[in-house]
Short mmCIF file of C-alpha atoms in Angstrom, two decimals:
data_model
loop_
_atom_site.label_atom_id
_atom_site.label_comp_id
_atom_site.label_asym_id
_atom_site.label_seq_id
_atom_site.Cartn_x
_atom_site.Cartn_y
_atom_site.Cartn_z
CA MET A 1 -2.42 -14.74 -9.85
CA LYS A 2 -0.27 -12.22 -11.61
CA PRO A 3 -0.18 -8.68 -10.18
CA THR A 4 -1.43 -7.23 -13.48
CA PHE A 5 -4.51 -9.44 -13.46
CA ILE A 6 -5.28 -8.62 -9.82
CA ALA A 7 -4.80 -4.90 -10.47
CA SER A 8 -7.08 -5.14 -13.51
CA LEU A 9 -9.82 -6.73 -11.41
CA ILE A 10 -9.50 -4.08 -8.72
CA VAL A 11 -9.54 -1.20 -11.20
CA ALA A 12 -12.46 -2.76 -13.10
CA GLY A 13 -14.37 -3.15 -9.85
CA ALA A 14 -13.62 0.42 -8.86
CA LEU A 15 -14.61 1.80 -12.25
CA ALA A 16 -17.76 -0.26 -12.83
CA PRO A 17 -19.81 1.46 -10.13
CA ALA A 18 -18.62 4.86 -11.32
CA SER A 19 -19.93 4.22 -14.80
CA LEU A 20 -23.16 2.64 -13.55
CA PHE A 21 -23.99 5.32 -11.01
CA ALA A 22 -22.24 8.42 -12.37
CA GLN A 23 -25.44 10.46 -12.11
CA ILE A 24 -26.04 9.75 -8.42
CA PRO A 25 -25.84 12.94 -6.39
CA ILE A 26 -23.13 12.66 -3.75
CA ASP A 27 -25.15 14.41 -1.06
CA ASN A 28 -28.21 12.15 -1.47
CA PRO A 29 -27.32 8.57 -2.45
CA PRO A 30 -30.35 6.37 -3.25
CA VAL A 31 -31.57 3.59 -1.01
CA ILE A 32 -32.19 0.16 -2.53
CA GLY A 33 -34.04 -2.05 -0.05
CA GLU A 34 -31.88 -2.00 3.08
CA LEU A 35 -28.77 -0.84 1.21
CA THR A 36 -27.69 2.71 0.62
CA LEU A 37 -25.43 3.07 -2.37
CA ALA A 38 -22.12 4.70 -1.59
CA PRO A 39 -21.58 8.05 -3.28
CA VAL A 40 -19.45 7.99 -6.39
CA TYR A 41 -16.38 10.18 -6.46
CA THR A 42 -14.89 11.07 -9.79
CA ASP A 43 -12.65 13.93 -8.70
CA PRO A 44 -9.05 12.60 -8.85
CA THR A 45 -7.98 14.40 -5.68
CA THR A 46 -10.90 12.89 -3.75
CA ILE A 47 -9.88 9.45 -5.02
CA ARG A 48 -6.26 10.22 -4.05
CA ASP A 49 -7.27 11.23 -0.54
CA GLU A 50 -9.41 8.11 -0.11
CA ILE A 51 -6.53 5.89 -1.24
CA LEU A 52 -4.10 7.75 1.04
CA GLY A 53 -6.44 7.12 3.97
CA HIS A 54 -6.25 3.38 3.28
CA PHE A 55 -2.49 3.62 2.79
CA GLN A 56 -2.08 5.37 6.13
CA GLY A 57 -4.18 2.75 7.94
CA SER A 58 -2.24 -0.15 6.44
CA SER A 59 1.10 1.56 7.08
CA TYR A 60 0.15 1.99 10.72
CA LYS A 61 -0.44 -1.76 10.99
CA ILE A 62 2.98 -2.58 9.53
CA SER A 63 4.62 0.00 11.84
CA GLU A 64 2.92 -1.54 14.85
CA LEU A 65 3.84 -5.09 13.87
CA ALA A 66 7.48 -4.03 13.32
CA ARG A 67 7.44 -2.35 16.74
CA VAL A 68 6.17 -5.38 18.68
CA MET A 69 8.01 -8.09 16.74
CA PRO A 70 11.19 -9.08 18.65
CA ALA A 71 14.43 -8.14 16.85
CA GLU A 72 15.53 -11.79 16.65
CA LYS A 73 12.34 -12.63 14.70
CA PHE A 74 13.20 -10.29 11.81
CA SER A 75 15.12 -13.22 10.27
CA TRP A 76 12.33 -15.72 10.96
CA ALA A 77 10.32 -17.30 8.14
CA PRO A 78 7.61 -19.96 8.31
CA GLY A 79 9.51 -22.18 5.92
CA GLU A 80 12.44 -22.45 3.56
CA GLY A 81 12.24 -20.21 0.52
CA VAL A 82 9.56 -18.02 2.09
CA MET A 83 10.06 -14.32 2.88
CA GLN A 84 11.42 -13.52 6.32
CA VAL A 85 9.70 -11.04 8.64
CA GLY A 86 12.15 -8.19 8.01
CA GLU A 87 12.16 -8.98 4.31
CA VAL A 88 8.38 -8.52 4.14
CA TYR A 89 8.59 -5.12 5.83
CA MET A 90 11.42 -4.04 3.52
CA HIS A 91 9.58 -5.41 0.49
CA ILE A 92 6.67 -3.12 1.33
CA ALA A 93 9.01 -0.14 1.77
CA ARG A 94 10.80 -0.93 -1.49
CA TYR A 95 7.53 -0.90 -3.41
CA ASN A 96 6.43 2.30 -1.68
CA PHE A 97 9.49 3.94 -3.20
CA MET A 98 9.44 1.99 -6.46
CA TYR A 99 5.84 2.63 -7.56
CA LEU A 100 6.30 6.36 -7.12
CA ASP A 101 9.72 6.36 -8.78
CA GLN A 102 9.12 4.06 -11.74
CA ASN A 103 5.46 4.75 -12.43
CA LEU A 104 4.91 8.36 -11.36
CA GLY A 105 8.39 9.82 -11.87
CA ILE A 106 8.81 10.77 -8.19
CA ALA A 107 12.36 10.03 -7.06
CA PRO A 108 13.02 8.77 -3.53
CA PRO A 109 14.14 11.35 -0.95
CA ASN A 110 17.77 12.47 -1.12
CA GLY A 111 18.55 9.91 -3.82
CA PHE A 112 17.86 7.01 -1.43
CA ASP A 113 18.76 3.70 -3.11
CA TYR A 114 15.94 1.26 -2.44
CA ALA A 115 17.17 -1.49 -4.79
CA ASP A 116 18.72 -3.80 -2.17
CA ILE A 117 16.84 -2.93 1.01
CA GLU A 118 15.03 -6.28 1.19
CA SER A 119 18.20 -7.87 2.61
CA ILE A 120 18.16 -5.63 5.73
CA ARG A 121 17.16 -7.43 8.96
CA ASP A 122 18.25 -4.97 11.66
CA LYS A 123 15.01 -4.03 13.45
CA ASP A 124 15.87 -0.37 14.00
CA ARG A 125 17.02 0.11 10.40
CA VAL A 126 13.98 -1.73 9.02
CA ARG A 127 11.64 0.48 11.04
CA GLU A 128 13.51 3.63 10.02
CA ILE A 129 13.34 2.80 6.30
CA HIS A 130 9.71 1.76 6.46
CA GLU A 131 8.76 5.02 8.19
CA MET A 132 10.77 7.00 5.62
CA SER A 133 8.87 5.25 2.80
CA VAL A 134 5.53 6.06 4.43
CA ARG A 135 6.42 9.74 4.89
CA HIS A 136 7.60 9.87 1.27
CA VAL A 137 4.33 8.46 -0.06
CA MET A 138 2.16 10.69 2.14
CA GLU A 139 4.06 13.87 1.25
CA GLN A 140 4.56 13.23 -2.44
CA VAL A 141 1.21 11.66 -3.25
CA GLY A 142 -0.60 14.25 -1.16
CA ALA A 143 0.90 16.94 -3.40
CA LEU A 144 -0.18 15.35 -6.70
CA THR A 145 -2.56 17.52 -8.69
CA ALA A 146 -5.75 16.37 -10.41
CA ALA A 147 -3.94 16.59 -13.75
CA GLU A 148 -1.11 14.36 -12.51
CA LEU A 149 -3.54 11.85 -11.05
CA ASP A 150 -5.55 11.75 -14.28
CA GLY A 151 -2.44 11.68 -16.47
CA GLU A 152 -1.37 8.51 -18.21
CA THR A 153 1.52 6.35 -17.06
CA GLU A 154 2.73 2.78 -17.44
CA LEU A 155 2.04 0.09 -14.83
CA TYR A 156 3.08 -3.51 -15.49
CA GLY A 157 3.01 -2.94 -19.25
CA ARG A 158 -0.38 -1.23 -19.32
CA THR A 159 -1.30 2.39 -19.80
CA VAL A 160 -3.21 3.60 -16.74
CA GLN A 161 -4.07 6.85 -15.02
CA GLY A 162 -1.82 7.98 -12.19
CA TRP A 163 -4.37 7.21 -9.48
CA ALA A 164 -4.36 3.53 -10.57
CA VAL A 165 -0.72 3.33 -9.46
CA LEU A 166 -1.83 4.42 -5.99
CA LEU A 167 -4.52 1.76 -5.96
CA GLN A 168 -1.91 -0.85 -6.91
CA LEU A 169 0.42 0.43 -4.17
CA VAL A 170 -2.25 -0.04 -1.49
CA SER A 171 -3.39 -3.40 -2.88
CA HIS A 172 0.19 -4.64 -2.84
CA MET A 173 0.76 -3.46 0.71
CA ASN A 174 -2.47 -4.98 2.01
CA GLU A 175 -1.46 -8.39 0.68
CA HIS A 176 1.68 -8.15 2.83
CA VAL A 177 -0.19 -6.74 5.83
CA GLY A 178 -2.13 -10.00 5.89
CA GLN A 179 1.10 -11.96 5.54
CA SER A 180 2.66 -9.97 8.39
CA VAL A 181 -0.33 -10.55 10.66
CA SER A 182 -0.01 -14.29 9.99
CA TYR A 183 3.72 -14.17 10.78
CA ALA A 184 3.03 -12.33 14.04
CA ARG A 185 0.36 -14.79 15.15
CA MET A 186 2.57 -17.75 14.26
CA ASN A 187 5.06 -16.27 16.72
CA GLY A 188 2.47 -15.75 19.46
CA ILE A 189 2.22 -12.00 18.90
CA VAL A 190 -1.21 -10.41 18.90
CA PRO A 191 -1.43 -7.40 16.54
CA PRO A 192 -1.73 -4.39 18.87
CA TRP A 193 -4.80 -2.94 17.15
CA SER A 194 -6.79 -6.18 17.58
CA ARG A 195 -6.67 -6.27 21.38
#
């Protein structure tokens, strides 16, 4: 599936409940049978903070996998033409920088050039760049105002609100978290958080 289609489905799914249940009071969500409907948040900064929470959790998993993966495995791939371990980690970092830069107008720190980082396989350098990308997202996104989050921008040829870029960023990363967990298990490494 194309990233734009996947992002459209995610955004549509996130928006549908908001439009259906916009009148539900946050402090007293209704109960339907055994289910309690989740409260609906329409404040952009609340949405930002929720997305950042997911981003932080997924980033932790990549950091932990990069920590426990042996350095010699950073050039390992499950097959020819498939991304290598270090390439996956750097791909995530590249998009952490790129979504903010190209879609929200937030330049990387100190003019960092992220264009060719996917070729890096040195474990220490990979971990350093990944951590820098995480700090950058947390600091810069955490400072976005409601107006910036609600403002329009372009994402894969579509006009979206700023918060939709953040949703895409986390969706993209989570795809590669799953890939990285598979890579670890194929190499006999148990993800540290699953012990």
